[in-house]
XYZ file of C-alpha atoms in Angstrom:
119
model
C -27.186 -5.620 21.903
C -26.877 -1.836 21.635
C -27.030 -0.721 25.256
C -27.932 -4.154 26.659
C -26.058 -5.244 29.754
C -26.917 -8.918 29.236
C -26.497 -9.416 25.484
C -23.109 -9.498 23.758
C -22.295 -8.013 20.386
C -21.289 -10.182 17.436
C -19.157 -9.472 14.402
C -19.989 -11.302 11.177
C -17.863 -11.221 8.039
C -19.250 -12.763 4.852
C -17.064 -13.864 1.963
C -17.808 -15.408 -1.427
C -16.177 -18.813 -1.879
C -14.573 -17.956 -5.228
C -13.144 -14.706 -3.809
C -11.030 -16.527 -1.222
C -10.505 -20.012 -2.681
C -7.930 -20.368 -4.009
C -6.390 -17.995 -1.492
C -4.971 -14.694 -2.703
C -3.880 -11.608 -0.831
C -5.442 -9.205 -0.300
C -8.809 -10.950 -0.248
C -12.267 -9.468 -0.745
C -15.105 -9.521 1.752
C -18.705 -9.325 0.639
C -20.286 -7.919 3.790
C -19.377 -7.183 7.379
C -21.628 -6.564 10.351
C -20.394 -5.257 13.671
C -21.766 -3.308 16.595
C -19.721 -0.261 15.533
C -21.872 -0.147 12.372
C -25.222 -0.230 14.184
C -26.223 3.394 13.539
C -25.312 3.228 9.850
C -27.169 -0.055 9.348
C -30.264 1.259 11.119
C -30.094 4.241 8.749
C -29.923 1.873 5.750
C -26.244 2.531 5.052
C -24.232 -0.599 4.228
C -20.592 -0.846 3.179
C -20.080 -2.302 -0.304
C -17.982 -5.400 -0.933
C -14.318 -4.469 -0.568
C -10.752 -5.658 -0.301
C -10.038 -6.413 3.356
C -6.498 -7.126 4.551
C -7.960 -8.347 7.843
C -9.290 -11.482 6.121
C -5.781 -12.951 6.185
C -5.841 -12.624 9.964
C -9.480 -13.671 10.435
C -9.168 -16.808 8.299
C -5.879 -17.803 9.940
C -7.500 -17.509 13.365
C -10.594 -19.385 12.194
C -8.432 -22.242 10.901
C -6.455 -22.370 14.160
C -9.104 -21.855 16.838
C -12.664 -22.281 15.572
C -15.118 -25.047 16.340
C -17.529 -26.015 13.563
C -21.131 -26.207 14.724
C -22.257 -27.677 11.384
C -20.274 -28.768 8.346
C -16.547 -29.122 7.838
C -13.979 -27.634 10.179
C -12.477 -24.324 9.050
C -9.045 -25.884 8.495
C -10.647 -28.306 6.037
C -12.717 -25.689 4.249
C -10.403 -22.669 3.918
C -7.004 -22.695 2.247
C -4.102 -21.919 4.566
C -3.000 -18.286 4.514
C 0.727 -18.111 3.747
C 2.778 -16.728 6.616
C 4.033 -13.850 4.440
C 0.411 -12.760 3.804
C -0.371 -12.932 7.523
C 2.668 -10.789 8.359
C 1.806 -8.327 5.590
C -1.706 -7.996 7.037
C -0.178 -7.351 10.461
C 2.153 -4.690 9.015
C -0.760 -3.011 7.247
C -2.827 -3.130 10.433
C -0.024 -1.506 12.439
C 0.117 1.328 9.895
C -3.385 2.317 11.022
C -1.877 3.616 14.277
C 1.195 5.565 13.161
C 0.583 8.646 15.265
C -1.296 9.589 18.408
C -4.360 10.998 16.610
C -4.791 7.534 15.016
C -5.236 5.768 18.366
C -5.903 8.410 21.044
C -9.105 7.570 22.876
C -9.242 4.115 21.290
C -6.323 2.500 23.113
C -8.457 -0.357 24.441
C -9.545 -1.428 20.948
C -6.000 -1.149 19.600
C -4.696 -3.459 22.337
C -7.619 -5.864 21.848
C -6.999 -5.955 18.089
C -3.300 -6.712 18.529
C -4.101 -9.368 21.142
C -6.599 -11.001 18.784
C -3.981 -11.120 16.039
C -1.311 -12.746 18.208
C -3.584 -15.135 20.162
């Protein structure tokens, strides 16, 4: 999408089956693509696989709200994330915004992130 007024951006997170099943916290993601990474990706810069606390939140939301287009539903495919892991991921996420320099100028994305977590 870049500067497109008609196209919408997409975020894609890839995981390796054996890295998340059975579930363990924190989990590892293999690759993530998002609009915020566009310039780096166009320059050939890709993040390596890494531990990602957000996977506890993403997989919980996928199990609760997703619709499978092909294959099994997310709640059948992914193990449930224990509530304590979900709350730990939320606590760790909140630590990202401890002081004004952490969120100043990015208030919209902070509110959207928190809304996504609690939806």
